[in-house]
Coordinates of C-alpha atoms in Angstrom, one line a residue:
X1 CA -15.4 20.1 7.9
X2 CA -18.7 20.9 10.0
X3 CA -20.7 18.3 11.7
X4 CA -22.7 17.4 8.9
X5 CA -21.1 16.0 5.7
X6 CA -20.6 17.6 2.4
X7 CA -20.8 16.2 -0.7
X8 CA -18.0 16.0 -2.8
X9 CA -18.5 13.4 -5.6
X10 CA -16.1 14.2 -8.4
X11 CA -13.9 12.2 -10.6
X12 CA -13.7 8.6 -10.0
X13 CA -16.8 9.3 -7.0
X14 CA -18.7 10.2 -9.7
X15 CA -17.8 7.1 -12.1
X16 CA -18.3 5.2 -8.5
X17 CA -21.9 6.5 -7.9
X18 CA -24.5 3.6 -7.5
X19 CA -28.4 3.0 -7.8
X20 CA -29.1 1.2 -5.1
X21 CA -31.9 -1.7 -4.7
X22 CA -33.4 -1.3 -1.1
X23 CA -34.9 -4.4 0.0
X24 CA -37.5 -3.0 2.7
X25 CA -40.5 -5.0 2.5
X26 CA -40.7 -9.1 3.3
X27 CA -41.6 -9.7 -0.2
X28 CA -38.6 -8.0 -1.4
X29 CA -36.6 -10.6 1.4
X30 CA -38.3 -13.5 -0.1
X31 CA -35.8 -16.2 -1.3
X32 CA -32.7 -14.7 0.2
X33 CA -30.8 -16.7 3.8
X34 CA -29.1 -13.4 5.6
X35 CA -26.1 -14.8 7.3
X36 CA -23.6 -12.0 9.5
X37 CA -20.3 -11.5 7.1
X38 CA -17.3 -13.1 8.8
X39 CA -15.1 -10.6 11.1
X40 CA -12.0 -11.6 9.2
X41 CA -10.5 -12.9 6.0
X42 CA -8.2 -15.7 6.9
X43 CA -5.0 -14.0 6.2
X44 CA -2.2 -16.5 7.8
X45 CA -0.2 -13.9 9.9
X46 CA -3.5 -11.6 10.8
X47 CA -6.5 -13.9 10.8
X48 CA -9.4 -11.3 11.7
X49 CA -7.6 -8.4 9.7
X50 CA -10.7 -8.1 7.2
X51 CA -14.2 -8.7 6.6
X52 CA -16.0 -11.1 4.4
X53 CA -19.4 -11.0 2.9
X54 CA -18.8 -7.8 0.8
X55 CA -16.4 -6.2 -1.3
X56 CA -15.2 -2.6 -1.7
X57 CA -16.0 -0.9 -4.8
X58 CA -15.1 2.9 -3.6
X59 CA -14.1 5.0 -0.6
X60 CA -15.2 8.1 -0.2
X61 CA -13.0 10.1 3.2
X62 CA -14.3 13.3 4.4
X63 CA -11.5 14.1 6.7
X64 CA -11.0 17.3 9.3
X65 CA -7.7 17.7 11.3
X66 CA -7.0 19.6 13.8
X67 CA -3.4 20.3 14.2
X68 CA -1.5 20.5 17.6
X69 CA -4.8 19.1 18.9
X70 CA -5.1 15.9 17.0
X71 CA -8.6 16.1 17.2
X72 CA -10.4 14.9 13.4
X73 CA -14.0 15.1 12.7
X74 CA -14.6 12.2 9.5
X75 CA -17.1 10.9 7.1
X76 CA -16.1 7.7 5.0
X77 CA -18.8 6.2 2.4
X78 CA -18.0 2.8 0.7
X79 CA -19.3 1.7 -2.1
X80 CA -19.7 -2.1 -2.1
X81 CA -21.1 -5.0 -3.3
X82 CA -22.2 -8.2 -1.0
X83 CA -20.1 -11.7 -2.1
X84 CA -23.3 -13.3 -0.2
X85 CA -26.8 -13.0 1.5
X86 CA -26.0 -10.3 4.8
X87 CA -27.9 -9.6 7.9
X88 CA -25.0 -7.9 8.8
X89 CA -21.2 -6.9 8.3
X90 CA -18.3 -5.7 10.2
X91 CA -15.8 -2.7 9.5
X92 CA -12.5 -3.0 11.4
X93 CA -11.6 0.3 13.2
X94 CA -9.6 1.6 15.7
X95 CA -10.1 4.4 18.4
X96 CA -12.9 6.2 16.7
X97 CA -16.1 7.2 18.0
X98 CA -18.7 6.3 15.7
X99 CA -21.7 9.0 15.7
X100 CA -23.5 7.2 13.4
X101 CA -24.2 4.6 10.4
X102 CA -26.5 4.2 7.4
X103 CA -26.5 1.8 5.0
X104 CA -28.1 2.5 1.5
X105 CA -29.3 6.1 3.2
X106 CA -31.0 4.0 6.1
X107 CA -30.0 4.4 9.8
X108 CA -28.4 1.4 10.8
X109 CA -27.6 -0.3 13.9
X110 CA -24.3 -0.6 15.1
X111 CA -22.0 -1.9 18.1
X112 CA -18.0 -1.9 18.3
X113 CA -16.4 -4.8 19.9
X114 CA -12.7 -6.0 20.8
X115 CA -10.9 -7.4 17.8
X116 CA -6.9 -9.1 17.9
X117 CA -6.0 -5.8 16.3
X118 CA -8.4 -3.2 16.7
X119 CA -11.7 -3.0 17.1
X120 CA -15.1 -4.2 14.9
X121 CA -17.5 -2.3 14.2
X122 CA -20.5 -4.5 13.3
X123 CA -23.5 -2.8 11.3
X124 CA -26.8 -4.1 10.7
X125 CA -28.8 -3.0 8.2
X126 CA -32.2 -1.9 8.6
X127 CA -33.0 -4.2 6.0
X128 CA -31.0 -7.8 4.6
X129 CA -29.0 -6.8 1.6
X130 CA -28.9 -9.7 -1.0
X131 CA -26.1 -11.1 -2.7
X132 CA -24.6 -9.4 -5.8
X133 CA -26.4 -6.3 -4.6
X134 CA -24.4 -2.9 -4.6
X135 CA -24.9 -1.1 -1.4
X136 CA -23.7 2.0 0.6
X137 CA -22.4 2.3 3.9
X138 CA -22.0 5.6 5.2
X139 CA -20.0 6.1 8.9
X140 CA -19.5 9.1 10.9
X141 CA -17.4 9.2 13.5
X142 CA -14.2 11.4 15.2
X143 CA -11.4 10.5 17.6
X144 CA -7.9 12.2 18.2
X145 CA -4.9 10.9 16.5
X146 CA -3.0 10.3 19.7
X147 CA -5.4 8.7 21.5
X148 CA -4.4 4.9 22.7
X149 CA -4.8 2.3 20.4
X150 CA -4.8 -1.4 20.5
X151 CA -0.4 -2.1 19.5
X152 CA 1.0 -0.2 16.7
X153 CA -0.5 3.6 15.6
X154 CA -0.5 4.2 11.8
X155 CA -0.1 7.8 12.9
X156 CA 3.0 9.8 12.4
X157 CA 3.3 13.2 14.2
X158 CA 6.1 15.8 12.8
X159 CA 7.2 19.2 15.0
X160 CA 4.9 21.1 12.8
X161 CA 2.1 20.2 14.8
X162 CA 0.3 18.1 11.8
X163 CA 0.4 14.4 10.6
X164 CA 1.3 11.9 8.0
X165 CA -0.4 7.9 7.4
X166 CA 2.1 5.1 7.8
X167 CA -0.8 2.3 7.9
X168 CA 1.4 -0.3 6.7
X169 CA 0.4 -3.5 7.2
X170 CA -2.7 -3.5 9.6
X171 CA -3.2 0.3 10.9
X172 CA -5.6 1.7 8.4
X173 CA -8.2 1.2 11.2
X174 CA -7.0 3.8 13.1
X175 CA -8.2 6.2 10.2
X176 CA -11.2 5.5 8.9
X177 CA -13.5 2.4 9.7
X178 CA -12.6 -0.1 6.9
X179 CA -12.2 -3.5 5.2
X180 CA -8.5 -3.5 5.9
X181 CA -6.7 -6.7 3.8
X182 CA -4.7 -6.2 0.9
X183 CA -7.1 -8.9 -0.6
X184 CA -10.1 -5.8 -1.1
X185 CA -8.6 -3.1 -3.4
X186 CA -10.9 -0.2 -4.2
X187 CA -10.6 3.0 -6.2
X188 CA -10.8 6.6 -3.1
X189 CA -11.5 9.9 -3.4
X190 CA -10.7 12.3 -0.5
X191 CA -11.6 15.7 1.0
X192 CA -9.2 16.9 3.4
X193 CA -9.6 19.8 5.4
X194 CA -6.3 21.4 6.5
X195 CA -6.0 24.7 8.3
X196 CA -4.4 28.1 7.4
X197 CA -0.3 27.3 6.7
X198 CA -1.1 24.1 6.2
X199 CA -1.5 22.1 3.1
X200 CA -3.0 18.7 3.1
X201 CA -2.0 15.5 0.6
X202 CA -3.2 12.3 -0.6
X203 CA -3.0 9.7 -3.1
X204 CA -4.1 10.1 -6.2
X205 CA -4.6 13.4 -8.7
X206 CA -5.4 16.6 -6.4
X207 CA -8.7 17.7 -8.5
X208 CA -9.6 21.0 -6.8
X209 CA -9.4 23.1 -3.5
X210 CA -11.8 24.8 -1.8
X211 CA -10.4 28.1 -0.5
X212 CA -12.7 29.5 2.7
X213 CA -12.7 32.8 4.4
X214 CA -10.6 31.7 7.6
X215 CA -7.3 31.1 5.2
X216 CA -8.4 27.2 5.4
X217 CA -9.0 24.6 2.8
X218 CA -10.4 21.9 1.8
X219 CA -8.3 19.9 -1.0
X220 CA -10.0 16.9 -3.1
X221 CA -7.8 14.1 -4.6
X222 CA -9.1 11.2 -6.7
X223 CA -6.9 7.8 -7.1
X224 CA -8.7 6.2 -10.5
X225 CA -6.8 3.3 -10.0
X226 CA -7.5 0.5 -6.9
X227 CA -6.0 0.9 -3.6
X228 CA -5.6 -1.4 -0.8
X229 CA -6.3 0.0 2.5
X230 CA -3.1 0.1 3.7
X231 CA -1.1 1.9 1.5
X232 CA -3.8 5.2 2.5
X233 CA -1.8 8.2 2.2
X234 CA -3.4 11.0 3.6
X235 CA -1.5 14.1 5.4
X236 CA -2.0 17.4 6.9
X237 CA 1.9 19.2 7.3
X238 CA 3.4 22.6 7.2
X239 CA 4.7 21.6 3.6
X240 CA 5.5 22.8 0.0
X241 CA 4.3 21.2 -3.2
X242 CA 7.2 20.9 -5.8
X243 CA 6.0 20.2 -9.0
X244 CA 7.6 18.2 -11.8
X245 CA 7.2 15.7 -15.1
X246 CA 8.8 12.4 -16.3
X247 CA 10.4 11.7 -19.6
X248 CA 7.4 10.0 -20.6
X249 CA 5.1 13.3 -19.4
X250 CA 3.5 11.7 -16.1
X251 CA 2.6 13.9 -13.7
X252 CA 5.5 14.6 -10.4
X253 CA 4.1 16.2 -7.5
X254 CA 6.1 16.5 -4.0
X255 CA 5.3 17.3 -0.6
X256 CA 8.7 18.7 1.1
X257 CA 9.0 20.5 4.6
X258 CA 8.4 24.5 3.9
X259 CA 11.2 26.8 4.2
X260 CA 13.8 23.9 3.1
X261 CA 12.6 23.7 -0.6
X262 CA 16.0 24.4 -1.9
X263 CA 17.5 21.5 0.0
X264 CA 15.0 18.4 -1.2
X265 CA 14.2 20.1 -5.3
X266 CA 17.6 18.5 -6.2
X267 CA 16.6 15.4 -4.1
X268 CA 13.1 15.4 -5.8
X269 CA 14.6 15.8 -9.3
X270 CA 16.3 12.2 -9.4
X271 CA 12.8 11.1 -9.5
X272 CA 12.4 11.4 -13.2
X273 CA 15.4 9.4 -13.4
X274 CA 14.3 6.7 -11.6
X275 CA 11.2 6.2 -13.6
X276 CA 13.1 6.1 -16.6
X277 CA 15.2 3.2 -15.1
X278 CA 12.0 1.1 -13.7
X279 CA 9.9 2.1 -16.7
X280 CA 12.9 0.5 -19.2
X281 CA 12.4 -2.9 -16.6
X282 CA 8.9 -3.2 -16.1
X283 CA 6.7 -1.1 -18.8
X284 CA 4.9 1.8 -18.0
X285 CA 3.9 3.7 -14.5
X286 CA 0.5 2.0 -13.3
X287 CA -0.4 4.8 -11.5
X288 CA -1.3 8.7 -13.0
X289 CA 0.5 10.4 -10.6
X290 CA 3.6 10.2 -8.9
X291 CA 5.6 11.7 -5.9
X292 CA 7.7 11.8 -2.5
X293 CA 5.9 13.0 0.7
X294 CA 9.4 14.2 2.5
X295 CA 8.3 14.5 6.4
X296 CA 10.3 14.7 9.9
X297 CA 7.7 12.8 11.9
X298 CA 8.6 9.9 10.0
X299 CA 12.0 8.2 10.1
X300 CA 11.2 4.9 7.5
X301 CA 10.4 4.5 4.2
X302 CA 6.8 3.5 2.9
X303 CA 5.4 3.1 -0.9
X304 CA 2.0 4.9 -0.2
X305 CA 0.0 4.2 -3.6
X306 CA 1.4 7.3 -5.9
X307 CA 2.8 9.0 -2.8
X308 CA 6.2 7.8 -0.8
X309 CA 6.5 8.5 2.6
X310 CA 10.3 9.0 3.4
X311 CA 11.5 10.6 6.6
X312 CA 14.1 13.2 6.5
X313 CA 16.5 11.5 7.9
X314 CA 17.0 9.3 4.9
X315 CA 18.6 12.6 3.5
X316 CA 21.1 13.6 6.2
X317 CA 24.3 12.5 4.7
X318 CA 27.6 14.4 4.9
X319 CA 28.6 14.2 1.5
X320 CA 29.7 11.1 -0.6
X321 CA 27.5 8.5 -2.3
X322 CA 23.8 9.8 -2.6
X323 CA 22.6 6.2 -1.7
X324 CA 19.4 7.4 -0.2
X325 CA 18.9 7.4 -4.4
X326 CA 18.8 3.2 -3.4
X327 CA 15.9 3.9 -1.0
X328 CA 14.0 5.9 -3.5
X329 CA 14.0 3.2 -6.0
X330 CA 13.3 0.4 -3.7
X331 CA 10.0 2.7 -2.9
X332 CA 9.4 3.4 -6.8
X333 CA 9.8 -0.1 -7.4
X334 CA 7.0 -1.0 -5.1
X335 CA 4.5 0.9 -6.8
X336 CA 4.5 -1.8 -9.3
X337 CA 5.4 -4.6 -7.3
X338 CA 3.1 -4.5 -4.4
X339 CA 1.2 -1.5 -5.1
X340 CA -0.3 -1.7 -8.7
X341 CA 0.3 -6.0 -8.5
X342 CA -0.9 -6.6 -4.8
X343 CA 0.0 -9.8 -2.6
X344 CA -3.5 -11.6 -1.6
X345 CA -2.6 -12.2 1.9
X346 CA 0.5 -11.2 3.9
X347 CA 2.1 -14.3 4.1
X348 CA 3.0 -13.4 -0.1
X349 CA 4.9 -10.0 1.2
X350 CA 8.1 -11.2 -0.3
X351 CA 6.3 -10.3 -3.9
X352 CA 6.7 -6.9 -2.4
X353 CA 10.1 -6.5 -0.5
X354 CA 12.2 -9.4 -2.9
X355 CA 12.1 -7.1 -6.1
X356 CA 12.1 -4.2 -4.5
X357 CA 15.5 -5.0 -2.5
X358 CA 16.5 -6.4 -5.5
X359 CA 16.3 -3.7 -8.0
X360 CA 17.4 -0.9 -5.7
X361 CA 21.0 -3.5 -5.0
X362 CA 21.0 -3.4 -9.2
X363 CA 20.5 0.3 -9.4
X364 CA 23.2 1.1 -6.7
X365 CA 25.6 -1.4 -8.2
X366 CA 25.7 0.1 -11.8
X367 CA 26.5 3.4 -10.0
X368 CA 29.4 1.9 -8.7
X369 CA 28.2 2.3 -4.7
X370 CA 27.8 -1.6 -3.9
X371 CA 28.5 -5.0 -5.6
X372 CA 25.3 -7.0 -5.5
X373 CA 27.1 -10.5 -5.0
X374 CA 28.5 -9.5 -1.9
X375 CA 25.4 -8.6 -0.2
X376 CA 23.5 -11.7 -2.1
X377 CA 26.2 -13.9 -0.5
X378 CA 26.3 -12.4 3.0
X379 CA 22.5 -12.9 2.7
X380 CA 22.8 -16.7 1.5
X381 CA 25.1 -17.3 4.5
X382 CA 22.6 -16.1 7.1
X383 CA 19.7 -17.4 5.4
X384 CA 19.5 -20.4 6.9
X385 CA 18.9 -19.8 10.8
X386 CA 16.3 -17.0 9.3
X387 CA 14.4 -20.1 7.9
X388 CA 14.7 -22.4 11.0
X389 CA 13.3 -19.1 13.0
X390 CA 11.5 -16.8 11.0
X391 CA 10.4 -19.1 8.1
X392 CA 11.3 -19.3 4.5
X393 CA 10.8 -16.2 2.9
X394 CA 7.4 -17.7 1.1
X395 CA 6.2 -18.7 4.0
X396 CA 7.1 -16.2 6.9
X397 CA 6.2 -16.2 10.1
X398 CA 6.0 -12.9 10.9
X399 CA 6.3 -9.3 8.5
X400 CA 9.4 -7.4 8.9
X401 CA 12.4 -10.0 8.8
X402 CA 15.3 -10.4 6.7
X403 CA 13.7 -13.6 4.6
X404 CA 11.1 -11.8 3.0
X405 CA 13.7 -8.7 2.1
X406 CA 17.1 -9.9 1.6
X407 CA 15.6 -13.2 1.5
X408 CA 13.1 -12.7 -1.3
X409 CA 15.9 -10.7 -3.4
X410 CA 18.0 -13.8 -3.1
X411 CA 15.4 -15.9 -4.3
X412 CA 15.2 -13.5 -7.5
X413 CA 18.9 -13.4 -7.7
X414 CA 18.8 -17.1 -7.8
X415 CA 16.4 -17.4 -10.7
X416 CA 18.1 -15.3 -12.6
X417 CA 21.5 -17.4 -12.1
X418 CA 19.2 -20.1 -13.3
X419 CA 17.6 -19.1 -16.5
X420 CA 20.0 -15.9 -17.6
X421 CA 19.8 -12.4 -17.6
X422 CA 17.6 -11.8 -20.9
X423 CA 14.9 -14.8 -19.5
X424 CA 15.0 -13.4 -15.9
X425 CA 14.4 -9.9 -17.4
X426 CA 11.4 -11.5 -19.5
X427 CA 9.9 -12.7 -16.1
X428 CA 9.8 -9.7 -14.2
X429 CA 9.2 -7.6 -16.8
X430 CA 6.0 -9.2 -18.0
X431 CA 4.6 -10.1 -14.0
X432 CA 3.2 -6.3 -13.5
X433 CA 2.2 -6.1 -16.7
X434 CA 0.0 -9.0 -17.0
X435 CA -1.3 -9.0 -13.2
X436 CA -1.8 -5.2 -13.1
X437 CA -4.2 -4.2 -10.8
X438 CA -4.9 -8.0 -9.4
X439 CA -4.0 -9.6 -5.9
X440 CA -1.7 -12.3 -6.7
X441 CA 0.0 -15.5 -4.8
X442 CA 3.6 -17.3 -4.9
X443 CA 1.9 -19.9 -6.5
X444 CA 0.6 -17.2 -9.5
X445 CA 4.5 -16.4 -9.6
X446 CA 5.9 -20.2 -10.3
X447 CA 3.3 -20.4 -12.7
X448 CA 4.2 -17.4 -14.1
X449 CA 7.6 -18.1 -14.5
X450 CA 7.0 -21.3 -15.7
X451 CA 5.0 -20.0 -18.6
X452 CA 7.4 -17.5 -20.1
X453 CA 10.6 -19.4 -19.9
X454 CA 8.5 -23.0 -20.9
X455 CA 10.9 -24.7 -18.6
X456 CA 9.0 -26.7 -16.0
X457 CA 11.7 -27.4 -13.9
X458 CA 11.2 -24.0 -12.5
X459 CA 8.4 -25.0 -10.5
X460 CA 10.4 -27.1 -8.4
X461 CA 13.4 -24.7 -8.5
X462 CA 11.5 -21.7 -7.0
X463 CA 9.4 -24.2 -4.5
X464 CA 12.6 -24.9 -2.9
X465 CA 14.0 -21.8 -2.6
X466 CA 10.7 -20.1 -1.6
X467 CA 9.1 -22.6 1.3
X468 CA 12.5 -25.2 2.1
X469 CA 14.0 -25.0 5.4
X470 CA 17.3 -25.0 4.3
X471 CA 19.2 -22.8 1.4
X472 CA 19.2 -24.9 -2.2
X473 CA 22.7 -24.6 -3.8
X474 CA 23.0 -21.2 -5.3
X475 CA 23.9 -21.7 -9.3
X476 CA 27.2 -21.2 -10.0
X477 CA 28.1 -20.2 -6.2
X478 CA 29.0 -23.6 -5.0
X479 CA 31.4 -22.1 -2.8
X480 CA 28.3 -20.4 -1.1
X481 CA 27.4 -22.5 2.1
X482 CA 25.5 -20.9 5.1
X483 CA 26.9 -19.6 8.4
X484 CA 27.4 -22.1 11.0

């Protein structure tokens, strides 16, 4: 990408394009109280993660990497509309310098200040924008991707010189200036420039690349479907796309380190599989595209919207049980449980981790590598100091612990103890159908469960075992009792 941005609106850019009021005259002001948006959402374990006073309607990410370097030149245009009268709003962003902002194709002012986990970037239009009013924010700016950021980097640097995204759950900001909070979902489209040997990815469909005269490239990829920030899954590596289909005919695409194709197109393959399991559970793939980004600058597991992220370490196993194939589905499984059906704040993240721990425990018990009970009790034993330090898994203190993984899966193993296989199935089946593309609550799944079964008791049931400070009995364990 030059210094000056191109236009690339295509696909779901094109179906996101907007006429936009501009109120430039006091007459047009008239009748309207500008207030500043707030810089931050409320979320209980990151309160100024966010922005209020607007939401996101469509990213549009100009993106050049330089690899080795780490030097990127960007562009980002949101589409948005403001929840309420603005005289100005705030992007959260992280070691980026911004060149410059316009709003509705005006310059507009702009400072960055110090935020709990980045920075903000406040902009102020040259004129008030009006509530319900679509508007356009368009921000250049360039940084490096190594360069020092305020705690955790949602960079990932492999040997090849190039990177991956692992934004998960706050680090979006240190890609593009954003409204980063799983409560602002938005449809992207992306233009990534990636050098000669190099191929770039993203979520989403790739809908054309741009072949230039050096041996570069720019690719373009359109998600249709609505994103949260930080499941952004962009990527510049010396990689190999491996192409593929489901039973049902979805798309498969697969990034996979190049020159070691034969070793992951096997691995790749069982994804087809997988679907088939998930799809026979849950209903159709939200998403039109799906795949595994396989990259050795990452050694975790993340459920980038369409496109995992899996290190390749996951894979270096001396024969015996392929139960990486676990960490594949708990991935999969994400995309409709936390991807597709979205937790409103991160205090809800055991929506996400419970049924994905607990599927991918089913899936490697019926292939005979694990009994599920075992690992459900071990978990019910411990459960208890997790509460008393980390909180119950509905209410956690903090992301990352055992009560909203192995805690949340116990809380679903419970349940279906309670109301039997076919009724359990019923309930998770039916959540990611009927809150597809929405932000949900723990309160949204009581009721839920509540509703299909008809059995009101569950409200109760599930309160305990999702906010108590102590274990309820587990149904038909009463041999279970926690760890001393």
């Amino acid at each position: 990408m030059t210094t000056s941005r191109r236009a690339f609106l295509t696909g779901a850019a094109a179906a996101a394009a907007l006429t936009v009021p501009v109120l430039g005259s006091p007459a047009d002001a008239a009748g309207i109280d500008p207030r500043p948006g707030s810089d931050g959402v409320g979320d209980p374990l990151f309160p100024t993660l966010g922005n209020g006073g607007y939401q996101v309607l469509h990213y549009d990410l100009t993106f050049d990497f330089t690899p080795v370097t780490y030097d990127f030149t960007a562009v980002v245009t949101l589409s948005a509309r403001a929840t309420q009268d603005l005289s100005s709003f705030n992007l959260d962003t992280d070691g980026h310098t911004v060149e410059s902002v316009t709003v509705n194709g005006r310059p507009a002012s702009h400072a960055l200040s110090a935020g709990r986990s980045g920075q903000e970037l406040t902009v102020t239009p040259a004129a008030p924008l009006r509530e319900d009013a679509p508007f356009e924010a368009t921000v250049a700016y360039r940084g490096n991707g190594k360069a020092p950021r305020a705690g955790l980097t949602g960079w990932r640097f492999g040997s090849d010189g190039g990177f991956a995204c692992a934004a998960q759950s706050s680090r979006a900001d240190t890609f593009l200036p954003c409204n980063d909070t799983p409560s602002d979902k938005a449809t992207w489209t992306f233009h990534i420039h990636a050098p000669q040997g190099y191929v770039a990815a993203a979520n989403g469909v790739l809908t054309g690349k741009d072949e230039r005269a050096d041996g570069s490239a720019v690719w373009h990829f359109a998600l249709r479907e609505r994103m949260p920030t930080e499941l952004l899954g962009i990527a510049v590596v010396k990689g190999t796309y491996l192409y593929g289909t489901s039973h049902t005919g979805l798309p498969l695409r697969h990034v996979v380190p190049r020159g070691q194709e034969d070793v992951y197109a096997p691995v790749v393959a069982r994804t087809a599989d997988h679907l088939a399991w998930l799809e026979a559970k849950f209903g159709r793939y939200p998403f039109s595209v799906y795949g595994l980004h396989i990259y050795d600058g990452y050694t975790d597991a993340l459920e980038n919207t369409t496109l995992t992220l899996m290190g390749t370490n996951w894979f270096r196993t001396a024969g015996g049980d392929p139960t990486y194939e676990n960490t594949m589905v708990h991935e999969l499984t994400h995309q409709w449980f936390g991807d597709s059906v979205t937790p409103h704040d991160w205090q809800q993240a055991w929506l996400n981790e419970g049924p994905a721990v607990y599927y991918a425990a089913l899936y490697s018990e019926e292939r005979g590598w694990s009994v599920m009970a075992d690992r459900m009790k071990a978990t019910y034993a411990k459960l208890d100091a997790v509460r008393a330090s980390d909180g119950p898994p509905g209410l956690p203190k903090a992301l990352g612990g055992t009560n909203i993984y192995d805690g949340g899966a116990l809380v679903l193993y419970a349940l279906r103890r309670e109301v039997g296989v076919r009724r359990f199935d019923r309930i998770m089946g039916l959540w990611p159908r009927r809150f597809k593309d929405r932000t949900v609550t723990s309160e949204d799944f009581i009721a839920h469960a509540v509703t299909v079964t008809g059995d009101r008791s569950l409200d109760r049931f599930l309160r305990d075992w999702l906010f108590g400070a102590e274990n309820p009995p587990m149904p038909g364990h009463p041999d279970w009792t926690a760890a001393a």
